[in-house]
GROMACS .gro file of C-alpha atoms in nm:
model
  411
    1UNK     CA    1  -4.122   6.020  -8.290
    2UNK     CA    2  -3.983   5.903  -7.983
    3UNK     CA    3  -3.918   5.560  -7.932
    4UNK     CA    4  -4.196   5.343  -7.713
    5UNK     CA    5  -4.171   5.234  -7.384
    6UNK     CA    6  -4.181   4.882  -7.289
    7UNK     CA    7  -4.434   4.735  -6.981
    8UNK     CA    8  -4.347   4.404  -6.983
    9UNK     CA    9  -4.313   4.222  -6.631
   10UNK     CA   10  -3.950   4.132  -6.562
   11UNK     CA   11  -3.682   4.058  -6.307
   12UNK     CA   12  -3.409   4.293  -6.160
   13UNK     CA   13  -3.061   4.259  -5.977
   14UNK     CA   14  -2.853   4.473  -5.834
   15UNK     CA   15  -2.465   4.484  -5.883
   16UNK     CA   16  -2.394   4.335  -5.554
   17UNK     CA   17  -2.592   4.001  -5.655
   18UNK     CA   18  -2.750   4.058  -5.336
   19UNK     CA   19  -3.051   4.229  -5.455
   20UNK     CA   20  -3.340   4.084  -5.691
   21UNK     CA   21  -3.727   4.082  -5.707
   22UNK     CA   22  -3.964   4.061  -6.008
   23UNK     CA   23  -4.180   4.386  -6.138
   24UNK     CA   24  -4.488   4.395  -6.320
   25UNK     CA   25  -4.447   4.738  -6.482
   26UNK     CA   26  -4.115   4.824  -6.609
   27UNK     CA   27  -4.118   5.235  -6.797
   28UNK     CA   28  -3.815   5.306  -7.013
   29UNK     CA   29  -3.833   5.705  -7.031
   30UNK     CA   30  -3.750   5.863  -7.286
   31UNK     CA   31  -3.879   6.198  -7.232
   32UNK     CA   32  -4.016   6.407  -6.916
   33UNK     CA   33  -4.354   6.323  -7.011
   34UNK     CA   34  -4.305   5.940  -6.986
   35UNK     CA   35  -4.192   5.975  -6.614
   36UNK     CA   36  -4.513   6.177  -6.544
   37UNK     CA   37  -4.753   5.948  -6.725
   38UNK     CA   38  -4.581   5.598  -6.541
   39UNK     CA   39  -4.637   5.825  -6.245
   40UNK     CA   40  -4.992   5.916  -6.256
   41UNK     CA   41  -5.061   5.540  -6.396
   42UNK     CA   42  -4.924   5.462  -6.024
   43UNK     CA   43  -5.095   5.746  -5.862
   44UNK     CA   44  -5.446   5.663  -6.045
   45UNK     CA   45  -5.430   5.269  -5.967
   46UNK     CA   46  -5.234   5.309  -5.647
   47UNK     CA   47  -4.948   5.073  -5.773
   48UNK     CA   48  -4.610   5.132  -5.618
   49UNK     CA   49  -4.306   5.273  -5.803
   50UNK     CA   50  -3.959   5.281  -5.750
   51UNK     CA   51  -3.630   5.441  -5.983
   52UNK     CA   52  -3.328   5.222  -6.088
   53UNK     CA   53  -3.046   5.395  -6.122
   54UNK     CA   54  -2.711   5.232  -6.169
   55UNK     CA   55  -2.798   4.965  -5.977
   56UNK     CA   56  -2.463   4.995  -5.725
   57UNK     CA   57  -2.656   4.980  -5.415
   58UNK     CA   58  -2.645   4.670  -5.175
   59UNK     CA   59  -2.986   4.792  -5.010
   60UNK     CA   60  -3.291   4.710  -5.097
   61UNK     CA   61  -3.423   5.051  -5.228
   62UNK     CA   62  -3.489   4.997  -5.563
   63UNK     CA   63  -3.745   4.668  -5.518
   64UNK     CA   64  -4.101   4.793  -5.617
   65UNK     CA   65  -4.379   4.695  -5.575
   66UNK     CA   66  -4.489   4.702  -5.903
   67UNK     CA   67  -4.365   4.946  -6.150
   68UNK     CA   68  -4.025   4.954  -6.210
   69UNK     CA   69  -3.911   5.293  -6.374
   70UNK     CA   70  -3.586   5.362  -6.565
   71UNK     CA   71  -3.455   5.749  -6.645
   72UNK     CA   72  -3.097   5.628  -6.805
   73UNK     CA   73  -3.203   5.779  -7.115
   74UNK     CA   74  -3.253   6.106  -6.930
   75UNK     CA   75  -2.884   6.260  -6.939
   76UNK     CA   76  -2.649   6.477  -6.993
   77UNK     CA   77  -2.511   6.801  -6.861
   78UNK     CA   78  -2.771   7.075  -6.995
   79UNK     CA   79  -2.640   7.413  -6.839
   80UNK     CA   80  -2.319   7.528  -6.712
   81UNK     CA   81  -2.335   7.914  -6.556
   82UNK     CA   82  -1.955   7.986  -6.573
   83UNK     CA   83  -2.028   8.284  -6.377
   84UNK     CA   84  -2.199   8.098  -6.031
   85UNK     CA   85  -1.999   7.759  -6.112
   86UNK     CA   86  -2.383   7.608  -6.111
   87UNK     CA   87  -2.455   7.333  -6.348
   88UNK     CA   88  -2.775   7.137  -6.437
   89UNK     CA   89  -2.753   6.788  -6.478
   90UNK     CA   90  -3.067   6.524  -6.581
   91UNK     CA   91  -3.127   6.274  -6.344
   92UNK     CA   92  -3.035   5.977  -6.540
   93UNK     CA   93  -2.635   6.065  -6.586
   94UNK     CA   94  -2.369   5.869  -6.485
   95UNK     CA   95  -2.114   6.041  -6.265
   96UNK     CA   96  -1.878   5.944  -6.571
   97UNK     CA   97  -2.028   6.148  -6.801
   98UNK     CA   98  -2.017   6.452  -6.601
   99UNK     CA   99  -1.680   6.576  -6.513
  100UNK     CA  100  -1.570   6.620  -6.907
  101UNK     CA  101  -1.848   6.882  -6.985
  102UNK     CA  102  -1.759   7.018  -6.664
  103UNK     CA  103  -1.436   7.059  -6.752
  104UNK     CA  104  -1.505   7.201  -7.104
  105UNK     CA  105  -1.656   7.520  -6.869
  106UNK     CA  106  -1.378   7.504  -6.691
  107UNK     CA  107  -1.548   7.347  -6.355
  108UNK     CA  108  -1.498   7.010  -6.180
  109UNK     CA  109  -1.757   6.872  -5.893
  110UNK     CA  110  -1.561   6.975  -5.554
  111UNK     CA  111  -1.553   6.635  -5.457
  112UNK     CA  112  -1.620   6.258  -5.596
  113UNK     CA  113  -1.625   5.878  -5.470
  114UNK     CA  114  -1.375   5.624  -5.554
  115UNK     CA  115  -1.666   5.499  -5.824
  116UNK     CA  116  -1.839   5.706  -6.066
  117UNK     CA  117  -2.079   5.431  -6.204
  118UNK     CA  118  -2.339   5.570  -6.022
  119UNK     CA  119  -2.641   5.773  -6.166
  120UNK     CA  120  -2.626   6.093  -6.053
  121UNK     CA  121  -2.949   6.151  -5.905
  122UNK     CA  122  -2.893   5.796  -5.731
  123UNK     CA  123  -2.595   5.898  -5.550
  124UNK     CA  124  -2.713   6.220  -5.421
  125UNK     CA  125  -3.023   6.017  -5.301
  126UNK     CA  126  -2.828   5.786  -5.051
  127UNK     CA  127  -2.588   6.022  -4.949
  128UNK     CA  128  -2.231   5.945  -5.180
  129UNK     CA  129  -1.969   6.120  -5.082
  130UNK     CA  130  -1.594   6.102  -5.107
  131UNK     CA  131  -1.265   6.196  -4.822
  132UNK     CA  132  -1.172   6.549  -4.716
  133UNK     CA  133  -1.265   6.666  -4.450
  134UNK     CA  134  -1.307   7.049  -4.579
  135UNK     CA  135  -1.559   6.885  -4.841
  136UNK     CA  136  -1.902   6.772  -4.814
  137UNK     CA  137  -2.098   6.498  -4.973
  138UNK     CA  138  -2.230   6.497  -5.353
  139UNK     CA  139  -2.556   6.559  -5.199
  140UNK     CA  140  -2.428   6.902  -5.018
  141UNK     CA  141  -2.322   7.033  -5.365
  142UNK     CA  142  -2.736   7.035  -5.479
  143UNK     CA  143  -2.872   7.365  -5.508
  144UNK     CA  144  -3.184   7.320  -5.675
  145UNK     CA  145  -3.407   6.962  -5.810
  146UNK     CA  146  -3.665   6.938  -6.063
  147UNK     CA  147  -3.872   6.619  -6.006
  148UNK     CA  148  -4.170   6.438  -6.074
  149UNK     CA  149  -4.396   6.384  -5.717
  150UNK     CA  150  -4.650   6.189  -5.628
  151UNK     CA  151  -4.918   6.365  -5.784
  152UNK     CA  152  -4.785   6.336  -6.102
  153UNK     CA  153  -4.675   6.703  -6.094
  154UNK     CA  154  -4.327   6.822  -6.187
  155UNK     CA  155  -4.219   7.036  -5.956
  156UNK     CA  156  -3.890   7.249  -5.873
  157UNK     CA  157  -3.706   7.241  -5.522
  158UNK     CA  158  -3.517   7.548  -5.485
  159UNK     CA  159  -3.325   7.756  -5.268
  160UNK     CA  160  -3.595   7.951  -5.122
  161UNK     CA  161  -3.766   7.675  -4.953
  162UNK     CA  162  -3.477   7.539  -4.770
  163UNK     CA  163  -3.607   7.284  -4.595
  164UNK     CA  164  -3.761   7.106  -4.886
  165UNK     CA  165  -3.438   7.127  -5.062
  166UNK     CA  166  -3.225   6.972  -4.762
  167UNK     CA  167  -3.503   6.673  -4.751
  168UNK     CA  168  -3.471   6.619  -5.103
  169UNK     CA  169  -3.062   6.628  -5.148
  170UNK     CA  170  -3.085   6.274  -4.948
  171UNK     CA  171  -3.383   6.129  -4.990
  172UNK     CA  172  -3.355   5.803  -5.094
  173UNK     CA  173  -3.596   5.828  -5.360
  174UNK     CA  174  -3.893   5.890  -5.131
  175UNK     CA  175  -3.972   6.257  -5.292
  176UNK     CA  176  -4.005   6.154  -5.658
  177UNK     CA  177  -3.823   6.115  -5.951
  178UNK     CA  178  -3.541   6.333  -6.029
  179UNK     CA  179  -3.542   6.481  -6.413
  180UNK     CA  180  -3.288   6.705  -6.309
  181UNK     CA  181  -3.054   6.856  -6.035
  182UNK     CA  182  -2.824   7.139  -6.017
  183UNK     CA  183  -2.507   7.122  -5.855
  184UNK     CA  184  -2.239   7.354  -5.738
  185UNK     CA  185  -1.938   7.294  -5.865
  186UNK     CA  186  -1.613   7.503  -5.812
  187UNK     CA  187  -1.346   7.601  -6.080
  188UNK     CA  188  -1.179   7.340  -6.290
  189UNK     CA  189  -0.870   7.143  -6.103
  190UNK     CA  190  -0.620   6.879  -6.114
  191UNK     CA  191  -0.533   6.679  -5.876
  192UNK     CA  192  -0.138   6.515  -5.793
  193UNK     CA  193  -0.150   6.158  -5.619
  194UNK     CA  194   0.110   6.070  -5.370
  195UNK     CA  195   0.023   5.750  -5.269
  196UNK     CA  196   0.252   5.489  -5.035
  197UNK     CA  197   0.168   5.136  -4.853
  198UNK     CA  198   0.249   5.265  -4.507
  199UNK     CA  199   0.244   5.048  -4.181
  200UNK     CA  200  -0.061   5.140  -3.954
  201UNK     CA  201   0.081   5.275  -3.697
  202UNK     CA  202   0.304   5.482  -3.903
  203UNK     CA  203  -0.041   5.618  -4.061
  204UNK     CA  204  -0.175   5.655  -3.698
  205UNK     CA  205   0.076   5.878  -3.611
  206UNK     CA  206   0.072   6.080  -3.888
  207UNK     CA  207  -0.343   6.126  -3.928
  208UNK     CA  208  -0.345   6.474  -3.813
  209UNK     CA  209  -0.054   6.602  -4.030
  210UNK     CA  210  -0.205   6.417  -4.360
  211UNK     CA  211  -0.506   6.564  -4.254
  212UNK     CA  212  -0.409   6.933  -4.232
  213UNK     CA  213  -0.153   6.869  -4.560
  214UNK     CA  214  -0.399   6.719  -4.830
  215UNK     CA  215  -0.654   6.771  -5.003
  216UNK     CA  216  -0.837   6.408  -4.983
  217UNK     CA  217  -0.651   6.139  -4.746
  218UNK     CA  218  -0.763   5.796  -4.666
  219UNK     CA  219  -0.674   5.489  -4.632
  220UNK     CA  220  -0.719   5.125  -4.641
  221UNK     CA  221  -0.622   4.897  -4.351
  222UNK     CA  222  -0.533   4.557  -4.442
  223UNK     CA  223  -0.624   4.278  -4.157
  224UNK     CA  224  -0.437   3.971  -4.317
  225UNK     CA  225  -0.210   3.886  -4.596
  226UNK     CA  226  -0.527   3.769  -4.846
  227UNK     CA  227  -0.720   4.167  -4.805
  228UNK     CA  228  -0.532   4.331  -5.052
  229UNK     CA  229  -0.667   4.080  -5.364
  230UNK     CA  230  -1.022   4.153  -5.252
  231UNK     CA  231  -0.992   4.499  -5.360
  232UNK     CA  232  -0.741   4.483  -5.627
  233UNK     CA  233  -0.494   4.684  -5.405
  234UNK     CA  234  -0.167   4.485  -5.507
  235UNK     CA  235   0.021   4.302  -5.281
  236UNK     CA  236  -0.001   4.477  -4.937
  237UNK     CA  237   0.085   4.328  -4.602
  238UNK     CA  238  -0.100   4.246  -4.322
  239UNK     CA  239  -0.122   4.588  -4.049
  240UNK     CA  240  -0.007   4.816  -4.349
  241UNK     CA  241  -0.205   5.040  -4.507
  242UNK     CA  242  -0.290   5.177  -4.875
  243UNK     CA  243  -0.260   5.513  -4.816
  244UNK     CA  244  -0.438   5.790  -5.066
  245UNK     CA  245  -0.290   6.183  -5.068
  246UNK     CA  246  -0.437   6.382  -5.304
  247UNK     CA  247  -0.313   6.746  -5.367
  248UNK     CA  248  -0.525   7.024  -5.551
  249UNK     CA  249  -0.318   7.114  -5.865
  250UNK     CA  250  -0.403   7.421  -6.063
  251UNK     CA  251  -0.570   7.350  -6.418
  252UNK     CA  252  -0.326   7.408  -6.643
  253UNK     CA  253  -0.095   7.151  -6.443
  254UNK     CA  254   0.089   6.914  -6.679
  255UNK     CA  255  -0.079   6.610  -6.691
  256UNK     CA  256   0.193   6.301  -6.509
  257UNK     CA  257   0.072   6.003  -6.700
  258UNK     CA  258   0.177   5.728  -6.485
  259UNK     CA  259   0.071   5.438  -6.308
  260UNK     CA  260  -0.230   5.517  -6.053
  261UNK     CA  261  -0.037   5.628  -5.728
  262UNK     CA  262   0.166   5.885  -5.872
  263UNK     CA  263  -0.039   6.032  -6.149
  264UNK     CA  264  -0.119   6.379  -6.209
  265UNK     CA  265  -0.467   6.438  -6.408
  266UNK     CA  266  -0.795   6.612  -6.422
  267UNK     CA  267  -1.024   6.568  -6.053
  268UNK     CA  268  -1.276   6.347  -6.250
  269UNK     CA  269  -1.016   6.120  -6.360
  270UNK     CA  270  -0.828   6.066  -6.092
  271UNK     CA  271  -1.092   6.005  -5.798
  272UNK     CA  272  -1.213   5.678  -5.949
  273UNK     CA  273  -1.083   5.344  -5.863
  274UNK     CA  274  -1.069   5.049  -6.087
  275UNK     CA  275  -1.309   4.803  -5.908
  276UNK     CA  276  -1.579   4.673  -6.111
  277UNK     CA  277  -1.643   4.350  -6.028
  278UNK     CA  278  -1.862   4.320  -5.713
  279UNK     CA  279  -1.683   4.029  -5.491
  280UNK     CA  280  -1.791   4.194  -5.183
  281UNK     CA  281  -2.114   4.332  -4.982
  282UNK     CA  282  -2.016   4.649  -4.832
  283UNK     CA  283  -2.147   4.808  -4.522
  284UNK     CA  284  -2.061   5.186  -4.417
  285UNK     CA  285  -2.142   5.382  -4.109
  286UNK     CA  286  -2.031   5.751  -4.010
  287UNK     CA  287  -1.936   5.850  -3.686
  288UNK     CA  288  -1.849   6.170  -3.532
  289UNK     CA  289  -1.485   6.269  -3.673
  290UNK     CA  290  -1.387   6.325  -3.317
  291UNK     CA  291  -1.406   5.992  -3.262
  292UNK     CA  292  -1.328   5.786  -3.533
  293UNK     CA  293  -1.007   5.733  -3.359
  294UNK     CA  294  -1.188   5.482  -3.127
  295UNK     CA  295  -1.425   5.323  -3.368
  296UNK     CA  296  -1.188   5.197  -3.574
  297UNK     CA  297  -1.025   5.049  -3.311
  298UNK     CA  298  -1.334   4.889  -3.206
  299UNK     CA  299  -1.352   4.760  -3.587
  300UNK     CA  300  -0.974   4.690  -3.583
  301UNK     CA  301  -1.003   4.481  -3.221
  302UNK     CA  302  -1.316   4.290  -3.390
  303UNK     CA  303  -1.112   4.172  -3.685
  304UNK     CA  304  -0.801   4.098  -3.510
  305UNK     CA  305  -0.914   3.910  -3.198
  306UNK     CA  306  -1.317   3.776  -3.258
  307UNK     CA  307  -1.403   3.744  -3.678
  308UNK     CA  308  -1.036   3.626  -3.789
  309UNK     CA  309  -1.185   3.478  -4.074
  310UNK     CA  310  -1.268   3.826  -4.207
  311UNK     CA  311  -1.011   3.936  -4.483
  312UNK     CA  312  -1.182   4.317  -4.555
  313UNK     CA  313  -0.963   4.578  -4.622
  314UNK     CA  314  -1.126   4.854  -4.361
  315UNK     CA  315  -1.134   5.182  -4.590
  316UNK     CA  316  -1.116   5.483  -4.374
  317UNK     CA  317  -1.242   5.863  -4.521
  318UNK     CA  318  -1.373   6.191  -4.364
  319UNK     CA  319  -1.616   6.415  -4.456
  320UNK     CA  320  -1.725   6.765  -4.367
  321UNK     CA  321  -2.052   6.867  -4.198
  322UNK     CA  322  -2.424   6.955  -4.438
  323UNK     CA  323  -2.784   7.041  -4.351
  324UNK     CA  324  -2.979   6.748  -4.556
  325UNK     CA  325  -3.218   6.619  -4.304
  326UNK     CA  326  -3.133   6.258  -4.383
  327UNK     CA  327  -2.776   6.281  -4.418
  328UNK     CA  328  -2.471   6.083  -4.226
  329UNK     CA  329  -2.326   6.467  -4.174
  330UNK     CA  330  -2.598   6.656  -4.080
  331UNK     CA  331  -2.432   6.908  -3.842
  332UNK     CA  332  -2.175   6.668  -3.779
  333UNK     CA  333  -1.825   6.605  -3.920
  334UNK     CA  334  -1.753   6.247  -4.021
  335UNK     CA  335  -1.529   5.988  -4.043
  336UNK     CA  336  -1.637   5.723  -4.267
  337UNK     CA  337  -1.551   5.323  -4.176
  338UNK     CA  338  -1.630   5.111  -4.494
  339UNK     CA  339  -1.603   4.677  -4.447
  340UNK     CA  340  -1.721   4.432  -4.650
  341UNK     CA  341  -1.858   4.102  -4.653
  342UNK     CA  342  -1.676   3.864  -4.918
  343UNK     CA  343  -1.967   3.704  -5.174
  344UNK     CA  344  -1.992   3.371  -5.066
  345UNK     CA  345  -1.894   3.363  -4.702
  346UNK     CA  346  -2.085   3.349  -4.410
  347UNK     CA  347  -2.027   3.763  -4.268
  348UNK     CA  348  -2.373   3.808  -4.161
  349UNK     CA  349  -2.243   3.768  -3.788
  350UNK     CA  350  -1.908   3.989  -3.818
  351UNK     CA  351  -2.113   4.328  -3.980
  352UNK     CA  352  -2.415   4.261  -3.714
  353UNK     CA  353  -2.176   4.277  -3.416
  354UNK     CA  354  -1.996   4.583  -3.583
  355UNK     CA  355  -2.370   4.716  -3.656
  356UNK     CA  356  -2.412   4.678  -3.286
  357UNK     CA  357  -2.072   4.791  -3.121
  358UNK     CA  358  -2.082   5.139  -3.381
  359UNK     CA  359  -2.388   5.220  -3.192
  360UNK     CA  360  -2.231   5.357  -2.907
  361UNK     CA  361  -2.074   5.610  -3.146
  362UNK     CA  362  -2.421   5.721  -3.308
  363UNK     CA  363  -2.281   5.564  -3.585
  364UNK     CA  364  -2.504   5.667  -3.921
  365UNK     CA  365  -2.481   5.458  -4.255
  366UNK     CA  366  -2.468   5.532  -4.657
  367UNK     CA  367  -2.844   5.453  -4.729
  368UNK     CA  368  -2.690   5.252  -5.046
  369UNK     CA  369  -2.463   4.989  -4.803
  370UNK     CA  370  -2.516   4.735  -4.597
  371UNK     CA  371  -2.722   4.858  -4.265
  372UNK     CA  372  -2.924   4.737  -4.013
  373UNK     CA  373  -3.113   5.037  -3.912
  374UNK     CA  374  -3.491   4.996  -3.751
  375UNK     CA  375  -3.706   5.248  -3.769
  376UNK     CA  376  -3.646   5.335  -3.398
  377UNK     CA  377  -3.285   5.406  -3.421
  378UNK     CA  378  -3.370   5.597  -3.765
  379UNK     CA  379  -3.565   5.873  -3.557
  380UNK     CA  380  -3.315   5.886  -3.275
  381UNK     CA  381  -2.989   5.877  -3.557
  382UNK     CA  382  -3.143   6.209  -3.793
  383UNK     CA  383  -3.291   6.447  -3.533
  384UNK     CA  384  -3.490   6.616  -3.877
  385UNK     CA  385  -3.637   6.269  -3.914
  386UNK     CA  386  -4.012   6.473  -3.830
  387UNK     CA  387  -3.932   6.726  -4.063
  388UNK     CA  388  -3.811   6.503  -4.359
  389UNK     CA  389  -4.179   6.303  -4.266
  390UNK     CA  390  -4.392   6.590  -4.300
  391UNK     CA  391  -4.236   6.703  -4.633
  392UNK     CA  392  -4.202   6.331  -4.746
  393UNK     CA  393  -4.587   6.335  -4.701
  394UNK     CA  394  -4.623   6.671  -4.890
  395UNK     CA  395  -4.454   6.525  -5.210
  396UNK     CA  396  -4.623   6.207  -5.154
  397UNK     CA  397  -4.930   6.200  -5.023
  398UNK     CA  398  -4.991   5.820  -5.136
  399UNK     CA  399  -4.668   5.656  -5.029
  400UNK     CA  400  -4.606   5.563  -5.402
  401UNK     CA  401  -4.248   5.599  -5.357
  402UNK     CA  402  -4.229   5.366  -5.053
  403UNK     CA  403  -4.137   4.998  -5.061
  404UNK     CA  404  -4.108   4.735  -4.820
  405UNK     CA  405  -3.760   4.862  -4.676
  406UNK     CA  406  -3.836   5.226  -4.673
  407UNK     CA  407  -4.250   5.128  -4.556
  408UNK     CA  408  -4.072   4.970  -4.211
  409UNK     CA  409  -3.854   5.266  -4.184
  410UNK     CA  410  -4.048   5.568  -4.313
  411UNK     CA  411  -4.434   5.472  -4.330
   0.00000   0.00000   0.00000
């Protein structure tokens, strides 16, 4: 018998600590059948409900407004096709759980994020993604979604009806909840780090060539002499950056067990970073890759000569284009400009002028950072922001899935 499920009234946070709200309703799954019933409880009384995944978001998506539904007991990796690289994966999984079973059938995801505490199904639903600019987001690599809508039904997204499958691979939780997605993976790799602490302009000069020579490169930029602590980078000096090149290494590599900069290891291993304490509120916005050139030196000019009091490292990535309706790359290649405010300082004023001056470059966020998107500039930003509405509707014909952040920008 399977264990009950508790519906107690509680309190949640976020990671960040800059996210919190009470619930009445809080659903422990343990089985398919417990996500439909909490669902049709919502649908019958007309009670919000809202999924917390990992909790690693500094948005307010998760708050509901009332029932508060957890699927972290719904994991694992179920299938692996060795033959189309496809996998299925339950919604509740950490991305740490995934890339061993991959690797057992000889696959590895095509691309990860420098943190894998994430639940799967959360990441794909803001749009997670990691540096390369031949690779797309985690989002991208979903083929196919099983999920629970707003009518209580479970129903599977697939291939054949395209544009419900590019509305749900970022969907911020507005379709339903995910039981499971399947993923395209690619075969299993290694990858061979080759990391330095470069000067910037030394890095400037040499973006196109790391570019076209590795795998994943990126970078963080470090303002002043106290950024490197904030991100557990080391000792780096000011107007130098911490420079990541990653190189694809075949399988059966030997492993290079060193210290993280020159290792040589299984993908899944190597793509994480060690931060796990949350000392900082991080914002992210995308911008055309053609331009990141000149954003960053917007950011770069804001730090140096207006907010000197801001210490962020500036972490710079790329990402190729994808088709999901609410994605930063829909039909676009990216370059990715990550800052944070440090917990416990007054940055509110330093990310709302960058908010403002990324504008010019039709600048797009990750759903799980730091934004200040209204729902105007959401419709002008995603030019399938109709499209995504009218199938948003279709799954979720009472708005259970909305809350008050996603009511002012989707309702």
């Amino acid at each position: 018998m399977r264990e009950s499920i508790a519906t107690t009234a509680g309190h949640w946070g976020n990671w960040g600590g800059n996210q919190a709200f009470d619930y009445a309703e809080f659903v422990d799954a343990a089985t398919d059948e417990d996500v439909v019933a909490a669902v049709a409880r919502a649908a019958t009384t007309g009670h919000g409900l809202r999924v917390a995944g990992s909790g690693h978001s500094f948005t307010p998506i998760v708050q509901s407004d009332h029932t508060l539904l957890s699927v972290e007991r719904l994991t694992g990796v179920t299938s692996a096709d060795e033959a189309t690289m496809r996998a299925t994966v339950r919604g509740g999984t950490r991305l740490w759980d995934v890339g061993a079973p991959l690797w057992d059938h000889g696959m590895s995801l095509a691309n990860q994020g420098d943190v894998d505490a994430q639940s799967i199904s959360g990441a794909i639903a803001t749009g997670t993604k990691g540096s390369g600019p031949a690779f797309g987001n985690l989002s991208s690599t979903v083929r196919g979604v099983r999920l629970v809508d707003g009518n209580a039904d479970v129903v599977a997204i697939t291939e054949s009806d395209a544009d419900a499958l590019h509305a749900a691979q970022v969907s911020i939780g507005m379709l339903g909840v995910f039981l499971d997605v399947d993923v395209q993976a690619v075969p299993a790799y290694k990858l061979r780090e080759q990391n330095a602490i470069l000067p910037f302009d030394e890095v400037e000069a040499n973006w196109t060539t790391y570019l076209a020579d590795y795998r994943h490169f990126s970078f963080w930029w470090m303002p002043t002499p106290a950024s490197s602590a904030m991100y557990d980078l080391g000792t780096v000096p000011p107007d130098h950056c911490v420079v990541k090149l990653l190189t694809e290494e075949p399988a059966d590599a030997a492993d290079v067990d060193a210290e993280p900069g020159s290792r040589t290891g299984r993908a899944h291993l190597i793509y994480p970073d060690a931060t796990t304490e949350a000392r900082f509120h991080e914002l992210e916005y995308m911008v055309p890759a053609e331009q990141g050139r000149d954003a960053l030196e917007v950011l770069r000019t804001l730090m140096l000569t207006k907010h000197t009091d801001q210490i962020s490292p500036v972490q710079v990535r790329w990402q190729k284009a994808d088709e999901a309706y609410l994605s930063a790359q829909y039909r676009r290649d990216t370059m990715s400009l990550s800052v944070s405010g440090q917990v416990g300082t007054s940055y509110e004023p330093f990310l709302r002028e960058l908010d403002h001056e990324l504008q010019q470059f039709d600048a797009r966020p990750h759903w799980g950072k730091v934004h200040y998107l209204t729902r105007d500039r959401v419709e002008a930003l995603y030019p399938r922001y109709d499209d995504f509405q009218e199938i948003r509707r279709r799954f979720d014909p009472k708005n259970l899935f909305l809350n008050p952040h996603l009511r002012e920008l989707f309702g």
